[in-house]
Coordinates of C-alpha atoms and ligand atoms in Angstrom, one line a residue:
X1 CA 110.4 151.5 81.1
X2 CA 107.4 151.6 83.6
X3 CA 104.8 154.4 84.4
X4 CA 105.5 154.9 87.7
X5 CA 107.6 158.3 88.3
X6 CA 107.3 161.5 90.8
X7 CA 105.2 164.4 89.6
X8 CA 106.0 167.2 92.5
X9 CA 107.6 164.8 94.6
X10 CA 104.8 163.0 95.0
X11 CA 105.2 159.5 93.3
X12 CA 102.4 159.0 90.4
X13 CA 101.4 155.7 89.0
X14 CA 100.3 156.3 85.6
X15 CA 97.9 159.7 86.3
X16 CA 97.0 158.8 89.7
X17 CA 98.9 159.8 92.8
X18 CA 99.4 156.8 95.1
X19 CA 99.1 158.8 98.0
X20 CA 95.4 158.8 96.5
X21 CA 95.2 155.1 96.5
X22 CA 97.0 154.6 100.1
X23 CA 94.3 156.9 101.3
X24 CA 91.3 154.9 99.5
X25 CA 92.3 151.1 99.8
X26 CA 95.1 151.2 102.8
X27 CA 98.0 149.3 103.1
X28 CA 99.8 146.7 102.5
X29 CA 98.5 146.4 98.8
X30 CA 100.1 145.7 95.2
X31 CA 99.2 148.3 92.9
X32 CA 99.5 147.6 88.7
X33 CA 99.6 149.9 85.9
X34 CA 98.0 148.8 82.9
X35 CA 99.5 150.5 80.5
X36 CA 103.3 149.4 81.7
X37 CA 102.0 146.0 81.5
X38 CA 100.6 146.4 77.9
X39 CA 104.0 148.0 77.0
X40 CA 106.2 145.1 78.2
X41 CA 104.0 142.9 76.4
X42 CA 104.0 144.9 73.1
X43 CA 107.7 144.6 73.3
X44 CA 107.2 141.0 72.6
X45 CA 104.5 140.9 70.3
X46 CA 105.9 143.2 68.2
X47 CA 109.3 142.6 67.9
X48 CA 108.1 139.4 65.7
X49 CA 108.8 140.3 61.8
X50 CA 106.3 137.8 60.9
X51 CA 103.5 135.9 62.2
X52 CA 105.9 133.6 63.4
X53 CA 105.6 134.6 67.0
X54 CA 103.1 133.3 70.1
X55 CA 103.8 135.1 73.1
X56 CA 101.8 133.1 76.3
X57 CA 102.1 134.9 79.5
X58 CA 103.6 132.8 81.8
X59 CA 100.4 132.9 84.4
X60 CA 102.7 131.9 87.8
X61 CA 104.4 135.7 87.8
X62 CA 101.3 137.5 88.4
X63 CA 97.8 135.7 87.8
X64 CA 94.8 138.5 88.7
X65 CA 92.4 137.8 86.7
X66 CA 92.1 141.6 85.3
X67 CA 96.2 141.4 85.2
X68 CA 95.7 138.2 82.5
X69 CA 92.3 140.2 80.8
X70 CA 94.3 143.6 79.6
X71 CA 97.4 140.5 78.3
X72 CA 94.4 138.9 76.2
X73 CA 92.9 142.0 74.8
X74 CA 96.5 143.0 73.0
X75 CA 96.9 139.4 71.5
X76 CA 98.9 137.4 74.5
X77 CA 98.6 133.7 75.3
X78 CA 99.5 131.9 78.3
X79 CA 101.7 129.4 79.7
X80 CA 100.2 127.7 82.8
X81 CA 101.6 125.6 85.0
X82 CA 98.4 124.3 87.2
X83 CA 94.3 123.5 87.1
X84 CA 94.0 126.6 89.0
X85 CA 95.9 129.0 86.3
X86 CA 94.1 126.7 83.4
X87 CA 90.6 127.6 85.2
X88 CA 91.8 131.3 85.7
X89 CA 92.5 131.8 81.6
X90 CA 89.5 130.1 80.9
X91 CA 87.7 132.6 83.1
X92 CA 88.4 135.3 80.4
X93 CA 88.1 133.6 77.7
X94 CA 91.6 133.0 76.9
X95 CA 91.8 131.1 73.1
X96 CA 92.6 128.0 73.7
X97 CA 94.5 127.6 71.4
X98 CA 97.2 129.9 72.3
X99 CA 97.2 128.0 76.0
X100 CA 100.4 125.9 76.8
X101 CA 100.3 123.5 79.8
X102 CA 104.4 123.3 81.5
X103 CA 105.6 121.7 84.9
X104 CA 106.5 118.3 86.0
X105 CA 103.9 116.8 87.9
X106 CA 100.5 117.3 85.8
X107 CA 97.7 114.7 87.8
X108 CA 95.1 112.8 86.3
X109 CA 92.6 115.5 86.8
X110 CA 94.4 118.5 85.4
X111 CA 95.3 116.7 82.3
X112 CA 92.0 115.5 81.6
X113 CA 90.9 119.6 82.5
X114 CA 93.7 120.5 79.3
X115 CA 92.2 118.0 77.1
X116 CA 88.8 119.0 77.6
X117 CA 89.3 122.3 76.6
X118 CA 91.6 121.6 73.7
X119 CA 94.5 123.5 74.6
X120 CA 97.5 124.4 72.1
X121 CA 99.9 121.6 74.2
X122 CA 101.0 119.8 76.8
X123 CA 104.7 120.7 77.7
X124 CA 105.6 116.9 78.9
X125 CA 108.4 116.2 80.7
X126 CA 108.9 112.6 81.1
X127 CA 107.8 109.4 79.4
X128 CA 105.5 108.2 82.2
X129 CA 104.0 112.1 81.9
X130 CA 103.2 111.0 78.1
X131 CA 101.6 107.4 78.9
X132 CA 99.0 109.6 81.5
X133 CA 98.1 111.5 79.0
X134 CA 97.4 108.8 75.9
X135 CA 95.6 107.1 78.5
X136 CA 93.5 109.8 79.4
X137 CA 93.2 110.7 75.5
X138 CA 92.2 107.8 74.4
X139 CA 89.3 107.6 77.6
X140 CA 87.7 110.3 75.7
X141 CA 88.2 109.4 72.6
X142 CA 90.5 112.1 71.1
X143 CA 94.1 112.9 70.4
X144 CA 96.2 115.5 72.3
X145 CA 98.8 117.5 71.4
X146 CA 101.5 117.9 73.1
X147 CA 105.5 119.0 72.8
X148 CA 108.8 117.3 74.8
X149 CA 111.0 120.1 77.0
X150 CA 114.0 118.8 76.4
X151 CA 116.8 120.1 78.8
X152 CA 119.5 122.0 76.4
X153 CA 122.2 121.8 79.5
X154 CA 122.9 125.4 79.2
X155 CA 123.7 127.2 82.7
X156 CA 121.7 130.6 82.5
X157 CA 123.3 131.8 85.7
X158 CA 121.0 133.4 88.5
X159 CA 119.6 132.3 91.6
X160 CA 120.5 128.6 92.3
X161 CA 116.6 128.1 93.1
X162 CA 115.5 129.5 89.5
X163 CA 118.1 128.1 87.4
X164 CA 116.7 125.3 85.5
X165 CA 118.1 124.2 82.2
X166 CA 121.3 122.4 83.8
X167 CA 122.0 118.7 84.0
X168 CA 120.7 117.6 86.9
X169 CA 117.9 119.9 87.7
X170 CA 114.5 118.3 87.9
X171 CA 113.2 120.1 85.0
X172 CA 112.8 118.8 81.0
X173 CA 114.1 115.5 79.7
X174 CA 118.1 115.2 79.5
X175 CA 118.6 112.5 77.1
X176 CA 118.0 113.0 74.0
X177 CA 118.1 109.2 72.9
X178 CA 115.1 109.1 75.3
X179 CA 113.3 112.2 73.8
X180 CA 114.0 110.5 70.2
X181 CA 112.1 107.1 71.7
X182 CA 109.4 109.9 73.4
X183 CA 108.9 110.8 69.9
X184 CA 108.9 108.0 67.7
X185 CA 106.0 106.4 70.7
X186 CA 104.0 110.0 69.9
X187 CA 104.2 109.6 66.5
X188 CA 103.0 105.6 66.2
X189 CA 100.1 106.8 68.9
X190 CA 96.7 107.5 67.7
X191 CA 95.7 109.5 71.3
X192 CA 98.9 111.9 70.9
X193 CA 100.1 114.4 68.3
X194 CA 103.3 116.0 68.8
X195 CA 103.5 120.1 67.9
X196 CA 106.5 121.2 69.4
X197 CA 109.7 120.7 71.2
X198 CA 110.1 122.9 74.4
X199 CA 112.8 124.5 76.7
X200 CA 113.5 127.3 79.3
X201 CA 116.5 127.8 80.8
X202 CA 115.7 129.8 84.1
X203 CA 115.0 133.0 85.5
X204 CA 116.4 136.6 85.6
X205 CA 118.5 135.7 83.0
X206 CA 120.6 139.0 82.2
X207 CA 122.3 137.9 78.8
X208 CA 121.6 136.4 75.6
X209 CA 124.4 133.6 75.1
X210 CA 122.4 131.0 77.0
X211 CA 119.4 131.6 74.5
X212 CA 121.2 131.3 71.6
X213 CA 123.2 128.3 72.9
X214 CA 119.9 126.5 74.0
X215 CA 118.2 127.7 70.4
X216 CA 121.5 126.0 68.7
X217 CA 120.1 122.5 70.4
X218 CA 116.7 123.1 69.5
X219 CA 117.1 123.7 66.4
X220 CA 119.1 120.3 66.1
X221 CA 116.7 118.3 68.0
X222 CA 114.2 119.8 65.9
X223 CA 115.9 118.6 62.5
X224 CA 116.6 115.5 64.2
X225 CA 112.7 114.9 64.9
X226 CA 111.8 116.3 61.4
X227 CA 114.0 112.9 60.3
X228 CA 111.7 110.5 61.7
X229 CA 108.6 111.9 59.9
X230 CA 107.2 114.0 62.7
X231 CA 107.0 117.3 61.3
X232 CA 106.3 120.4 64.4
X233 CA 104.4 123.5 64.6
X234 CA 106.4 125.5 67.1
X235 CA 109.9 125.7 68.8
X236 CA 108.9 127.0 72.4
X237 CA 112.0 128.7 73.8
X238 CA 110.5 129.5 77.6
X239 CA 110.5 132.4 79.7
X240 CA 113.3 133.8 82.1
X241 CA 114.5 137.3 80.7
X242 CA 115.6 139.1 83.5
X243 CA 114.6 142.7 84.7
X244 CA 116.4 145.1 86.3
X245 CA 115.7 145.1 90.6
X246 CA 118.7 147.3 91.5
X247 CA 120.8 148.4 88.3
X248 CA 121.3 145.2 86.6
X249 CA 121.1 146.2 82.5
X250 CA 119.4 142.8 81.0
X251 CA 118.7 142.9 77.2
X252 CA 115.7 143.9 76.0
X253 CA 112.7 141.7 74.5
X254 CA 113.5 142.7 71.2
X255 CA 116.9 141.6 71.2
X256 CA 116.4 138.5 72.5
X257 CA 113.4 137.6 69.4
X258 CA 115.5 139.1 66.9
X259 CA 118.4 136.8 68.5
X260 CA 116.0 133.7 68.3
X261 CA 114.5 134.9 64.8
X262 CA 118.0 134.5 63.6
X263 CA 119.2 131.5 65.4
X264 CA 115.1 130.0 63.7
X265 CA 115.5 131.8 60.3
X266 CA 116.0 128.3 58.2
X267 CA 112.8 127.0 60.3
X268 CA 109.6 127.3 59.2
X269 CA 108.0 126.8 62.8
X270 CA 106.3 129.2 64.9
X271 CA 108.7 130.4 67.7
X272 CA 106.8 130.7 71.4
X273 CA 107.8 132.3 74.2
X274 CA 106.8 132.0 77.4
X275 CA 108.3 135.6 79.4
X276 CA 106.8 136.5 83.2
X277 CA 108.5 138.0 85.1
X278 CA 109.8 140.8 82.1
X279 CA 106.2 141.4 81.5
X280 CA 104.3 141.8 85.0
X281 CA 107.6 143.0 87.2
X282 CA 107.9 146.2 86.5
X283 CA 104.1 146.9 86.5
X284 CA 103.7 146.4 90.0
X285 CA 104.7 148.1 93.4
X286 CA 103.9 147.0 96.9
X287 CA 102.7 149.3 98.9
X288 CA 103.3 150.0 102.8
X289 CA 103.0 152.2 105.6
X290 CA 106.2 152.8 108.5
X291 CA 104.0 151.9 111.7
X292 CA 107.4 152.1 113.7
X293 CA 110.6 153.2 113.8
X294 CA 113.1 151.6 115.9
X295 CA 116.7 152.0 115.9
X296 CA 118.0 151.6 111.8
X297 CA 114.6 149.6 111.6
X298 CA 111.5 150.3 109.8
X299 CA 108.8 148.0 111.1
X300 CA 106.3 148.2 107.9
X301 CA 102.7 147.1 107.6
X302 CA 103.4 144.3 104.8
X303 CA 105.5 141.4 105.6
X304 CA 107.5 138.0 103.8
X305 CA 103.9 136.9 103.5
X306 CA 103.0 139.8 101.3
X307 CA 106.4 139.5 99.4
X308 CA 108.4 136.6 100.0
X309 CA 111.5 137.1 97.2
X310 CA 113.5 139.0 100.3
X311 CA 113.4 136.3 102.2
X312 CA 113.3 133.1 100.0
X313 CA 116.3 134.7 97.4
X314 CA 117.6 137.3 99.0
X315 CA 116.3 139.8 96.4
X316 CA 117.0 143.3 96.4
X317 CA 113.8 145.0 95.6
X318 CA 114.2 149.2 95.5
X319 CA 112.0 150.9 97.7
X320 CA 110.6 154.4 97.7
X321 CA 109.2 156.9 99.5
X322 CA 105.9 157.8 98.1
X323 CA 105.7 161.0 99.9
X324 CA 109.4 162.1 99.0
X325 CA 111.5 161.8 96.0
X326 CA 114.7 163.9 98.0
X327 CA 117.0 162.5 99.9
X328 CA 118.0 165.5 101.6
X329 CA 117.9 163.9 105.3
X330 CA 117.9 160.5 103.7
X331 CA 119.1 157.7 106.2
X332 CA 120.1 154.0 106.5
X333 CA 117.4 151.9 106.9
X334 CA 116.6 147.8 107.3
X335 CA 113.0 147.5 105.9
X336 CA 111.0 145.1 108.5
X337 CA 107.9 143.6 108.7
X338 CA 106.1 142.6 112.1
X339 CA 106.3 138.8 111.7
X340 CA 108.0 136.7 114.0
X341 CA 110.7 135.7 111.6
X342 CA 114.1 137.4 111.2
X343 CA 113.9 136.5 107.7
X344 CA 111.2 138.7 107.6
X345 CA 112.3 141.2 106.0
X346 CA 111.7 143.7 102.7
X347 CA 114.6 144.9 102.2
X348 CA 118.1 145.7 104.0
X349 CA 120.5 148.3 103.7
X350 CA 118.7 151.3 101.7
X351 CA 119.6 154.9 102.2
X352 CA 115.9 156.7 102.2
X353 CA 114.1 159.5 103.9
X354 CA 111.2 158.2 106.5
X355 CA 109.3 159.1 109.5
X356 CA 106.5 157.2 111.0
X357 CA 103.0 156.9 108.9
X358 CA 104.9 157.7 105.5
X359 CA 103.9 155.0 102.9
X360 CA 106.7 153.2 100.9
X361 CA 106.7 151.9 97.4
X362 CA 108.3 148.2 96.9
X363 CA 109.7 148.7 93.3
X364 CA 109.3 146.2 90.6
X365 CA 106.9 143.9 92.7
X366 CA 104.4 142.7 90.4
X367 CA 106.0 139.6 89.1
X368 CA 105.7 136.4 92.0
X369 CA 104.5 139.0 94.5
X370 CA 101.1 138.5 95.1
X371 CA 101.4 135.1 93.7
X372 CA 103.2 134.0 96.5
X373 CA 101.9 135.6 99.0
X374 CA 100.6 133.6 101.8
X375 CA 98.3 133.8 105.2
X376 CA 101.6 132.9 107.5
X377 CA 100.9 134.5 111.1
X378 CA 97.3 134.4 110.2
X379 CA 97.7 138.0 108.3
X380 CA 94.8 138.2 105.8
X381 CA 96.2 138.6 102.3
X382 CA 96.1 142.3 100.9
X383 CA 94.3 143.9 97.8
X384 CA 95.2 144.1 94.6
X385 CA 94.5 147.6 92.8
X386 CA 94.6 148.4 88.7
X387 CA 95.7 152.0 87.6
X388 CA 94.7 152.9 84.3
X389 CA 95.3 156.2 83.3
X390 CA 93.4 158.7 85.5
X391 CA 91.6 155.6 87.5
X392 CA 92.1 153.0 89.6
X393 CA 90.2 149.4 90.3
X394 CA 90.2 147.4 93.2
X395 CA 90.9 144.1 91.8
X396 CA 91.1 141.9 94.4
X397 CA 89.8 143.0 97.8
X398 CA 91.7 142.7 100.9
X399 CA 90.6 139.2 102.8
X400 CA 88.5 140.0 106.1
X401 CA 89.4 138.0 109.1
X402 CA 86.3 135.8 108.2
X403 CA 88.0 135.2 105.0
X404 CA 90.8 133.7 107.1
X405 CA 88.5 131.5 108.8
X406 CA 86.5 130.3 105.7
X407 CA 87.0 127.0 105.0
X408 CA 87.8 125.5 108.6
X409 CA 85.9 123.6 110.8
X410 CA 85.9 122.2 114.5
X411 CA 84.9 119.1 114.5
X412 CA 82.5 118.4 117.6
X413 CA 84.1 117.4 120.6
Ligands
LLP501 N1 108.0 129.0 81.5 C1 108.3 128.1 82.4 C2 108.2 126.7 82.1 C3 108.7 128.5 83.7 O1 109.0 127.6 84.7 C4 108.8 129.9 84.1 C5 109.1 130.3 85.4 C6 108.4 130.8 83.1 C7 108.1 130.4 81.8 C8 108.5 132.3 83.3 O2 109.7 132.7 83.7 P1 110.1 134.3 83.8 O3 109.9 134.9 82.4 O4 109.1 134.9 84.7 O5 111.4 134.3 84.4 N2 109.6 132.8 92.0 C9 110.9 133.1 91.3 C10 110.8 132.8 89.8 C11 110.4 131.4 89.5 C12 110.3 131.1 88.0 C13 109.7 129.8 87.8 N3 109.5 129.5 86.4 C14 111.2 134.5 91.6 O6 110.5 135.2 92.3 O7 112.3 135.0 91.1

């Protein structure tokens, strides 16, 4: 459930009419509610029985740093993926300790960034990724913790570019003789201290059999690791619960922890989780104005730089009309946007009533909206605006052409 929803027929985020916001701060621009995101969250967080549960944000679906600020204040962690996101939690103070480093290819300088600021783990995902980091341990004379994403083999469905507990994809460590040998090194290493084992199984994942099949192998790789005297504080099950874009039904947050808090309940571990996209989705819209209307097309002032899931996925995002809940006249429309692309597009095929000027809300845009929003066609990249309650917050200004400019330079001739 989110808080946006027409008042009058005029489309309300939280207490404040968009129109409102469209007037104040233009268009293209993403536009959060807080207390949608707090909600999603809380779904988590409190659908633990015990204190068994660390829920870290997973930073990549939607990063602003006021976005991550309400998260903290109600108790969330993060999973980060980068230097950037790692600077961007420490910029609010995230604890540090509930901070989880994942991906593949962690450099030199990023690992040494973790270290320094004592982060719960390392999410490693290769042997070579474990040497970098005794190395860099053992430079400054400490020990780091981290855990090994193993890859449970479990095909979660979804988008062939998301999916990514499968044999074969580039993500965890498939062999669990080699995770074993991972482990015992850890353990025999004065620079390392293994926590945790680690997995996630993709993205917009709409059921709960591939959880419970990939918390089955965790919870044998777990006893199995237990046997060679390394005993773990957490079992870290990922993100990947899907949402619904256009009418998909996936489970809710709370049946997915009770479903993990059963498949756990002879552990004595903490159980993380790591959900984006379920959290930050549904708190967002994009929103744009019709500048023309052209045949069955409306050419819209926000492009696949603003919101690039059309394009890269094929994703359905619903769109309405901020100005009109009716669909009295409503017509068949292929959403556009003016770069020079035909895979720019928002959205195809979607019965709606428009006329030039009206302003259009891109549903269920605030997970990897922004985030992946880019300056392709030299468009400058649009604002960012925080509704809570009766108020709203520019959080991110819209970049000025200067901004575009900022960090070039022409070398003499
Ligand atoms: N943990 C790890 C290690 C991940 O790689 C991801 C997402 C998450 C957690 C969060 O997953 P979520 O709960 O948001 O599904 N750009 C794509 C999604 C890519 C997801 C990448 N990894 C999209 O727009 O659909």
């Amino acid at each position: 459930m989110d808080y946006f929803e027409y008042k009058n027929n005029e489309l309300f985020c939280e207490e404040v009419n968009l129109k409102e916001i469209s007037k104040n701060v233009g268009t293209p621009a993403y536009i959060y509610s807080k207390k949608t995101l707090e909600r999603h969250a809380n779904a988590y967080l409190r659908s633990f029985s015990s204190t068994k549960g660390l829920v870290c944000f997973s930073v990549k679906s939607l990063s602003n740093l006021s976005a991550l600020n309400v998260l903290k204040n109600i108790g969330c962690g993060f999973d980060i993926v980068s230097g950037g996101e790692l600077h961007r939690v420490l910029k609010i103070k995230a604890d540090p300790n509930k901070i989880i480093f994942s991906g593949v290819g962690k450099s030199e300088e990023e690992i040494e960034y973790g270290i320094r600021n004592k982060i719960l783990s390392f999410n490693i995902e290769s042997g070579s990724e474990l040497l970098r980091i005794e190395k860099i341990a053992s430079m400054l004379k400490v020990s780091a913790s981290i855990s090994i994403r193993f890859n449970p083999e479990v095909d979660s469905g979804g988008h062939d570019y998301i999916t990514t507990g499968r044999k074969g994809d580039k993500f965890g460590i498939s062999s669990l003789e080699e995770v074993m040998q991972i482990a015992d090194y850890a353990k025999r290493s004065k620079h390392i201290n293994m926590v945790g084992i680690a997995c996630h199984i993709g993205s917009q994942i709409l059921n709960l059999e591939s959880y419970k099949a990939a918390a089955k192998k965790t919870v044998e790789l777990a006893e199995r690791i237990n046997a060679i005297g390394i005993e773990l504080k957490f079992l870290d099950m990922g993100g990947g619960l899907g949402v619904p874009y256009n009418g998909e039904t996936p489970p809710d947050p709370s049946d997915l922890v009770k479903a993990l808090e059963s498949a756990m309940s002879d552990r004595k571990e903490k159980i993380v989780l790591e959900p984006g996209r379920t959290i930050s989705a549904n708190a967002g819209v994009l929103l744009t104005s019709i500048e023309y209307i052209k045949d069955d097309f409306l050419i819209v002032d926000a492009a696949m730089n603003d919101l690039l899931r059309p394009s890269l996925y094929g994703a359905e995002h619903d769109v309405w009309n901020i100005n009109n809940a009716q669909s009295a006249n409503a017509k068949n429309w292929n959403i556009v946007g003016p770069i020079c692309e035909s895979s720019d597009f928002i959205r195809k095929n979607i019965t709606l009533s428009a006329k030039e000027s009206d302003v259009l809300a891109v549903k269920t845009a605030g997970a990897y909206g922004f985030v992946m929003s880019s300056n392709y066609n030299s468009r400058p990249r649009c604002a960012e605006v925080l509704v809570d309650g009766d108020g709203f917050k520019i959080i991110k200004k819209r970049e000025s052409y200067s901004d575009l400019l900022n960090l070039e330079e022409v070398p003499n001739d």
